[in-house]
């Protein structure tokens, strides 16, 4: 009993010193506690915290790892290590701590989901897209709250965006090399300095991105699916707007390459404008597409009744869009254009016999 009381008093004094910010004194009390019980988990935890505050990181890590060895099923030591490794900016060790914490919180869905999210971000930061994707999927399998689910969907989309960019960069490199060779050959034939030839890789990058979006290759299918899942699950808020815009740009690229896809592109734009949209981009695209579709319909040779019904529907859509646009962005020049298009569409319908 005497030994227990001594251990208790040493730990009590250590915690009091830690709370007062007397970190060296706290370590001294812990050393006294360890003389009584060399396997005191709590003593090593206090040493880990005190050494961390003193920025004695190697001692802090050593103490926390000793605690892990004594009671590996407890969270406190790994939580301390996580804080330590993040302060040290050691991504590799941070991932180690997060992996252990996801295992230890397996029975607590909320905490496990939070650690899983942080692990997925860390893996992406380390460049391990495969592991990050698997971790995001594990988070979805936990059926987390809506906000965490949105984070997981965005995380999966980020991975597909990164993979797509890798493919784009490689294609740009190959095209640039080929184009530069052709330019130098032409310059040489013309008696000019071939070394003065340059390729506008920025423009080439834009062309490749647009081409891949217009005719998505099989390797882009996962990107399309990932962006669609984000768009379906989130509003067009500041946080999620880049994903909605990325999806919309790909749809618009297809519509530009194939006019028959304009109707689908318009539906995407209208859907985005209905979801608490924080960007004028979907509105402006919708206004442009409405104008183009109205022109196409007016010149198509279709049945009179079909044309009239179609024009009436487009007119209602234009009116609804202009109201949303004006309400959300009254300062935007495009809102006036939208109102003008809506009035023109209404006038066209009214003029029908």
Short mmCIF file of N, CA, C and O in Angstrom, two decimals, residues 238-316:
data_model
loop_
_atom_site.label_atom_id
_atom_site.label_comp_id
_atom_site.label_asym_id
_atom_site.label_seq_id
_atom_site.Cartn_x
_atom_site.Cartn_y
_atom_site.Cartn_z
N UNK A 238 -18.80 27.05 -51.74
CA UNK A 238 -17.41 27.44 -52.00
C UNK A 238 -16.48 26.23 -51.89
O UNK A 238 -15.53 26.09 -52.66
N UNK A 239 -16.77 25.33 -50.94
CA UNK A 239 -15.93 24.16 -50.72
C UNK A 239 -16.01 23.17 -51.88
O UNK A 239 -15.01 22.56 -52.26
N UNK A 240 -17.21 23.01 -52.43
CA UNK A 240 -17.41 21.97 -53.43
C UNK A 240 -17.54 22.49 -54.86
O UNK A 240 -17.62 21.70 -55.80
N UNK A 241 -17.54 23.81 -55.02
CA UNK A 241 -17.71 24.41 -56.35
C UNK A 241 -16.69 23.92 -57.37
O UNK A 241 -17.04 23.65 -58.54
N UNK A 242 -15.39 23.75 -57.00
CA UNK A 242 -14.42 23.28 -58.01
C UNK A 242 -14.79 21.94 -58.65
O UNK A 242 -14.52 21.71 -59.83
N UNK A 243 -15.41 21.04 -57.85
CA UNK A 243 -15.77 19.72 -58.38
C UNK A 243 -16.96 19.84 -59.34
O UNK A 243 -16.98 19.21 -60.40
N UNK A 244 -17.95 20.68 -58.97
CA UNK A 244 -19.10 20.91 -59.85
C UNK A 244 -18.63 21.54 -61.15
O UNK A 244 -19.07 21.15 -62.24
N UNK A 245 -17.74 22.52 -61.05
CA UNK A 245 -17.24 23.20 -62.24
C UNK A 245 -16.43 22.25 -63.12
O UNK A 245 -16.56 22.27 -64.35
N UNK A 246 -15.61 21.41 -62.50
CA UNK A 246 -14.82 20.44 -63.26
C UNK A 246 -15.73 19.50 -64.04
O UNK A 246 -15.49 19.20 -65.22
N UNK A 247 -16.80 19.02 -63.38
CA UNK A 247 -17.74 18.14 -64.07
C UNK A 247 -18.43 18.87 -65.21
O UNK A 247 -18.56 18.35 -66.33
N UNK A 248 -18.84 20.11 -64.92
CA UNK A 248 -19.57 20.88 -65.92
C UNK A 248 -18.70 21.20 -67.14
O UNK A 248 -19.16 21.14 -68.28
N UNK A 249 -17.44 21.50 -66.89
CA UNK A 249 -16.53 21.79 -68.01
C UNK A 249 -16.38 20.58 -68.93
O UNK A 249 -16.28 20.72 -70.15
N UNK A 250 -16.36 19.40 -68.35
CA UNK A 250 -16.23 18.19 -69.16
C UNK A 250 -17.50 17.97 -69.99
O UNK A 250 -17.45 17.59 -71.16
N UNK A 251 -18.66 18.22 -69.37
CA UNK A 251 -19.93 18.08 -70.09
C UNK A 251 -20.00 19.09 -71.23
O UNK A 251 -20.43 18.78 -72.34
N UNK A 252 -19.57 20.33 -70.96
CA UNK A 252 -19.60 21.38 -71.98
C UNK A 252 -18.64 21.08 -73.12
O UNK A 252 -18.92 21.40 -74.28
N UNK A 253 -17.49 20.48 -72.79
CA UNK A 253 -16.54 20.11 -73.84
C UNK A 253 -17.16 19.09 -74.79
O UNK A 253 -16.96 19.15 -76.01
N UNK A 254 -17.93 18.16 -74.23
CA UNK A 254 -18.61 17.17 -75.07
C UNK A 254 -19.69 17.83 -75.93
O UNK A 254 -19.88 17.48 -77.09
N UNK A 255 -20.40 18.80 -75.34
CA UNK A 255 -21.46 19.49 -76.08
C UNK A 255 -20.87 20.32 -77.22
O UNK A 255 -21.48 20.44 -78.29
N UNK A 256 -19.68 20.87 -76.99
CA UNK A 256 -19.02 21.66 -78.04
C UNK A 256 -18.60 20.76 -79.20
O UNK A 256 -18.70 21.13 -80.37
N UNK A 257 -18.14 19.55 -78.85
CA UNK A 257 -17.70 18.61 -79.89
C UNK A 257 -18.89 17.95 -80.58
O UNK A 257 -18.81 17.57 -81.75
N UNK A 258 -19.98 17.80 -79.85
CA UNK A 258 -21.17 17.12 -80.39
C UNK A 258 -22.42 17.92 -80.01
O UNK A 258 -22.92 17.81 -78.88
N UNK A 259 -22.95 18.76 -80.91
CA UNK A 259 -24.12 19.60 -80.61
C UNK A 259 -25.32 18.83 -80.08
O UNK A 259 -26.15 19.39 -79.36
N UNK A 260 -25.41 17.54 -80.41
CA UNK A 260 -26.57 16.76 -79.92
C UNK A 260 -26.51 16.57 -78.41
O UNK A 260 -27.51 16.18 -77.79
N UNK A 261 -25.35 16.86 -77.80
CA UNK A 261 -25.19 16.72 -76.35
C UNK A 261 -25.50 18.03 -75.62
O UNK A 261 -25.35 18.12 -74.40
N UNK A 262 -25.96 19.06 -76.36
CA UNK A 262 -26.23 20.35 -75.73
C UNK A 262 -27.38 20.28 -74.72
O UNK A 262 -27.35 20.95 -73.69
N UNK A 263 -28.37 19.46 -75.03
CA UNK A 263 -29.50 19.32 -74.10
C UNK A 263 -29.05 18.77 -72.75
O UNK A 263 -29.45 19.27 -71.69
N UNK A 264 -28.19 17.75 -72.78
CA UNK A 264 -27.65 17.17 -71.55
C UNK A 264 -26.83 18.21 -70.79
O UNK A 264 -26.94 18.33 -69.56
N UNK A 265 -26.04 18.99 -71.53
CA UNK A 265 -25.21 20.02 -70.89
C UNK A 265 -26.09 21.07 -70.22
O UNK A 265 -25.80 21.52 -69.10
N UNK A 266 -27.18 21.45 -70.88
CA UNK A 266 -28.09 22.44 -70.30
C UNK A 266 -28.71 21.92 -69.01
O UNK A 266 -28.81 22.64 -68.00
N UNK A 267 -29.10 20.65 -69.01
CA UNK A 267 -29.69 20.07 -67.79
C UNK A 267 -28.69 20.09 -66.63
O UNK A 267 -29.05 20.35 -65.49
N UNK A 268 -27.42 19.83 -66.92
CA UNK A 268 -26.38 19.90 -65.89
C UNK A 268 -26.26 21.31 -65.33
O UNK A 268 -26.17 21.52 -64.12
N UNK A 269 -26.27 22.29 -66.23
CA UNK A 269 -26.15 23.69 -65.81
C UNK A 269 -27.34 24.11 -64.96
O UNK A 269 -27.19 24.77 -63.92
N UNK A 270 -28.53 23.74 -65.39
CA UNK A 270 -29.74 24.10 -64.65
C UNK A 270 -29.76 23.43 -63.28
O UNK A 270 -30.14 24.05 -62.27
N UNK A 271 -29.34 22.17 -63.23
CA UNK A 271 -29.29 21.45 -61.95
C UNK A 271 -28.34 22.13 -60.98
O UNK A 271 -28.64 22.30 -59.79
N UNK A 272 -27.17 22.55 -61.48
CA UNK A 272 -26.19 23.23 -60.63
C UNK A 272 -26.74 24.56 -60.13
O UNK A 272 -26.54 24.93 -58.96
N UNK A 273 -27.47 25.28 -60.97
CA UNK A 273 -28.01 26.59 -60.57
C UNK A 273 -29.09 26.47 -59.50
O UNK A 273 -29.39 27.43 -58.80
N UNK A 274 -29.67 25.28 -59.36
CA UNK A 274 -30.72 25.07 -58.35
C UNK A 274 -30.16 24.67 -57.00
O UNK A 274 -30.89 24.59 -56.01
N UNK A 275 -28.84 24.38 -56.92
CA UNK A 275 -28.26 23.80 -55.70
C UNK A 275 -27.44 24.82 -54.90
O UNK A 275 -26.27 24.64 -54.66
N UNK A 276 -28.07 25.93 -54.50
CA UNK A 276 -27.40 26.93 -53.68
C UNK A 276 -26.06 27.31 -54.29
O UNK A 276 -25.02 27.33 -53.62
N UNK A 277 -26.09 27.58 -55.57
CA UNK A 277 -24.84 27.79 -56.32
C UNK A 277 -24.13 29.07 -55.90
O UNK A 277 -24.75 30.12 -55.75
N UNK A 278 -22.80 28.98 -55.71
CA UNK A 278 -22.01 30.15 -55.31
C UNK A 278 -21.19 30.68 -56.47
O UNK A 278 -20.32 31.54 -56.28
N UNK A 279 -21.42 30.17 -57.67
CA UNK A 279 -20.64 30.58 -58.85
C UNK A 279 -21.57 30.98 -59.99
O UNK A 279 -22.64 30.39 -60.18
N UNK A 280 -21.15 31.99 -60.75
CA UNK A 280 -21.96 32.43 -61.89
C UNK A 280 -21.75 31.50 -63.10
O UNK A 280 -22.52 31.57 -64.06
N UNK A 281 -20.73 30.66 -63.04
CA UNK A 281 -20.37 29.83 -64.20
C UNK A 281 -21.54 28.99 -64.73
O UNK A 281 -21.84 29.05 -65.94
N UNK A 282 -22.24 28.21 -63.88
CA UNK A 282 -23.35 27.41 -64.42
C UNK A 282 -24.47 28.27 -65.01
O UNK A 282 -25.07 27.89 -66.02
N UNK A 283 -24.72 29.44 -64.40
CA UNK A 283 -25.76 30.33 -64.92
C UNK A 283 -25.39 30.84 -66.31
O UNK A 283 -26.21 30.81 -67.23
N UNK A 284 -24.15 31.33 -66.45
CA UNK A 284 -23.73 31.87 -67.74
C UNK A 284 -23.76 30.81 -68.83
O UNK A 284 -24.18 31.08 -69.97
N UNK A 285 -23.32 29.59 -68.47
CA UNK A 285 -23.34 28.49 -69.45
C UNK A 285 -24.77 28.13 -69.83
O UNK A 285 -25.07 27.86 -71.01
N UNK A 286 -25.66 28.12 -68.84
CA UNK A 286 -27.06 27.78 -69.11
C UNK A 286 -27.71 28.82 -70.02
O UNK A 286 -28.44 28.46 -70.96
N UNK A 287 -27.43 30.10 -69.77
CA UNK A 287 -27.98 31.16 -70.61
C UNK A 287 -27.52 31.00 -72.06
O UNK A 287 -28.31 31.09 -73.01
N UNK A 288 -26.21 30.73 -72.23
CA UNK A 288 -25.66 30.55 -73.57
C UNK A 288 -26.29 29.34 -74.27
O UNK A 288 -26.68 29.41 -75.44
N UNK A 289 -26.42 28.24 -73.54
CA UNK A 289 -27.00 27.03 -74.14
C UNK A 289 -28.48 27.22 -74.46
O UNK A 289 -28.96 26.73 -75.49
N UNK A 290 -29.20 27.92 -73.58
CA UNK A 290 -30.62 28.17 -73.86
C UNK A 290 -30.77 28.96 -75.16
O UNK A 290 -31.66 28.67 -75.98
N UNK A 291 -29.91 29.96 -75.32
CA UNK A 291 -29.97 30.77 -76.54
C UNK A 291 -29.67 29.92 -77.78
O UNK A 291 -30.35 30.02 -78.80
N UNK A 292 -28.66 29.08 -77.69
CA UNK A 292 -28.28 28.24 -78.82
C UNK A 292 -29.36 27.22 -79.14
O UNK A 292 -29.69 26.99 -80.31
N UNK A 293 -29.93 26.60 -78.11
CA UNK A 293 -30.97 25.60 -78.34
C UNK A 293 -32.23 26.23 -78.90
O UNK A 293 -32.92 25.65 -79.74
N UNK A 294 -32.53 27.46 -78.44
CA UNK A 294 -33.70 28.16 -78.96
C UNK A 294 -33.51 28.43 -80.46
O UNK A 294 -34.42 28.25 -81.26
N UNK A 295 -32.28 28.82 -80.85
CA UNK A 295 -31.99 29.09 -82.25
C UNK A 295 -32.09 27.81 -83.07
O UNK A 295 -32.68 27.79 -84.16
N UNK A 296 -31.55 26.73 -82.54
CA UNK A 296 -31.58 25.45 -83.26
C UNK A 296 -33.03 25.00 -83.46
O UNK A 296 -33.43 24.59 -84.54
N UNK A 297 -33.82 25.11 -82.38
CA UNK A 297 -35.20 24.66 -82.47
C UNK A 297 -36.00 25.48 -83.48
O UNK A 297 -36.88 24.97 -84.14
N UNK A 298 -35.68 26.77 -83.56
CA UNK A 298 -36.46 27.62 -84.45
C UNK A 298 -36.15 27.33 -85.92
O UNK A 298 -36.92 27.71 -86.79
N UNK A 299 -35.05 26.69 -86.19
CA UNK A 299 -34.67 26.41 -87.58
C UNK A 299 -34.84 24.94 -87.95
O UNK A 299 -34.66 24.56 -89.10
N UNK A 300 -35.14 24.11 -86.95
CA UNK A 300 -35.34 22.68 -87.24
C UNK A 300 -36.70 22.47 -87.88
O UNK A 300 -37.67 23.15 -87.58
N UNK A 301 -36.75 21.50 -88.75
CA UNK A 301 -38.02 21.19 -89.39
C UNK A 301 -38.69 20.06 -88.61
O UNK A 301 -38.52 18.88 -88.92
N UNK A 302 -39.41 20.45 -87.58
CA UNK A 302 -40.15 19.49 -86.77
C UNK A 302 -41.62 19.87 -86.84
O UNK A 302 -41.99 20.92 -87.33
N UNK A 303 -42.45 18.98 -86.32
CA UNK A 303 -43.88 19.24 -86.32
C UNK A 303 -44.21 20.52 -85.58
O UNK A 303 -43.56 20.85 -84.59
N UNK A 304 -45.20 21.24 -86.02
CA UNK A 304 -45.57 22.52 -85.41
C UNK A 304 -45.94 22.37 -83.94
O UNK A 304 -45.53 23.17 -83.10
N UNK A 305 -46.71 21.32 -83.63
CA UNK A 305 -47.15 21.12 -82.25
C UNK A 305 -45.96 20.80 -81.34
O UNK A 305 -45.82 21.36 -80.25
N UNK A 306 -45.06 19.93 -81.83
CA UNK A 306 -43.85 19.57 -81.06
C UNK A 306 -42.97 20.79 -80.82
O UNK A 306 -42.49 21.03 -79.71
N UNK A 307 -42.79 21.59 -81.88
CA UNK A 307 -41.96 22.79 -81.77
C UNK A 307 -42.56 23.77 -80.76
O UNK A 307 -41.85 24.38 -79.97
N UNK A 308 -43.88 23.92 -80.77
CA UNK A 308 -44.55 24.85 -79.86
C UNK A 308 -44.40 24.41 -78.40
O UNK A 308 -44.11 25.22 -77.52
N UNK A 309 -44.59 23.13 -78.15
CA UNK A 309 -44.45 22.61 -76.79
C UNK A 309 -43.02 22.74 -76.29
O UNK A 309 -42.78 23.10 -75.13
N UNK A 310 -42.08 22.45 -77.19
CA UNK A 310 -40.68 22.56 -76.83
C UNK A 310 -40.31 24.00 -76.50
O UNK A 310 -39.63 24.28 -75.52
N UNK A 311 -40.80 24.92 -77.32
CA UNK A 311 -40.47 26.33 -77.09
C UNK A 311 -41.11 26.85 -75.81
O UNK A 311 -40.52 27.64 -75.08
N UNK A 312 -42.29 26.37 -75.50
CA UNK A 312 -42.97 26.76 -74.26
C UNK A 312 -42.17 26.28 -73.05
O UNK A 312 -41.99 27.01 -72.06
N UNK A 313 -41.67 25.04 -73.13
CA UNK A 313 -40.88 24.49 -72.02
C UNK A 313 -39.59 25.28 -71.85
O UNK A 313 -39.20 25.62 -70.73
N UNK A 314 -38.91 25.57 -72.94
CA UNK A 314 -37.67 26.33 -72.88
C UNK A 314 -37.92 27.74 -72.31
O UNK A 314 -37.09 28.28 -71.58
N UNK A 315 -39.07 28.29 -72.66
CA UNK A 315 -39.41 29.64 -72.16
C UNK A 315 -39.57 29.63 -70.65
O UNK A 315 -39.09 30.53 -69.95
N UNK A 316 -40.25 28.59 -70.13
CA UNK A 316 -40.43 28.48 -68.67
C UNK A 316 -39.08 28.30 -67.97
O UNK A 316 -38.82 28.88 -66.92
#
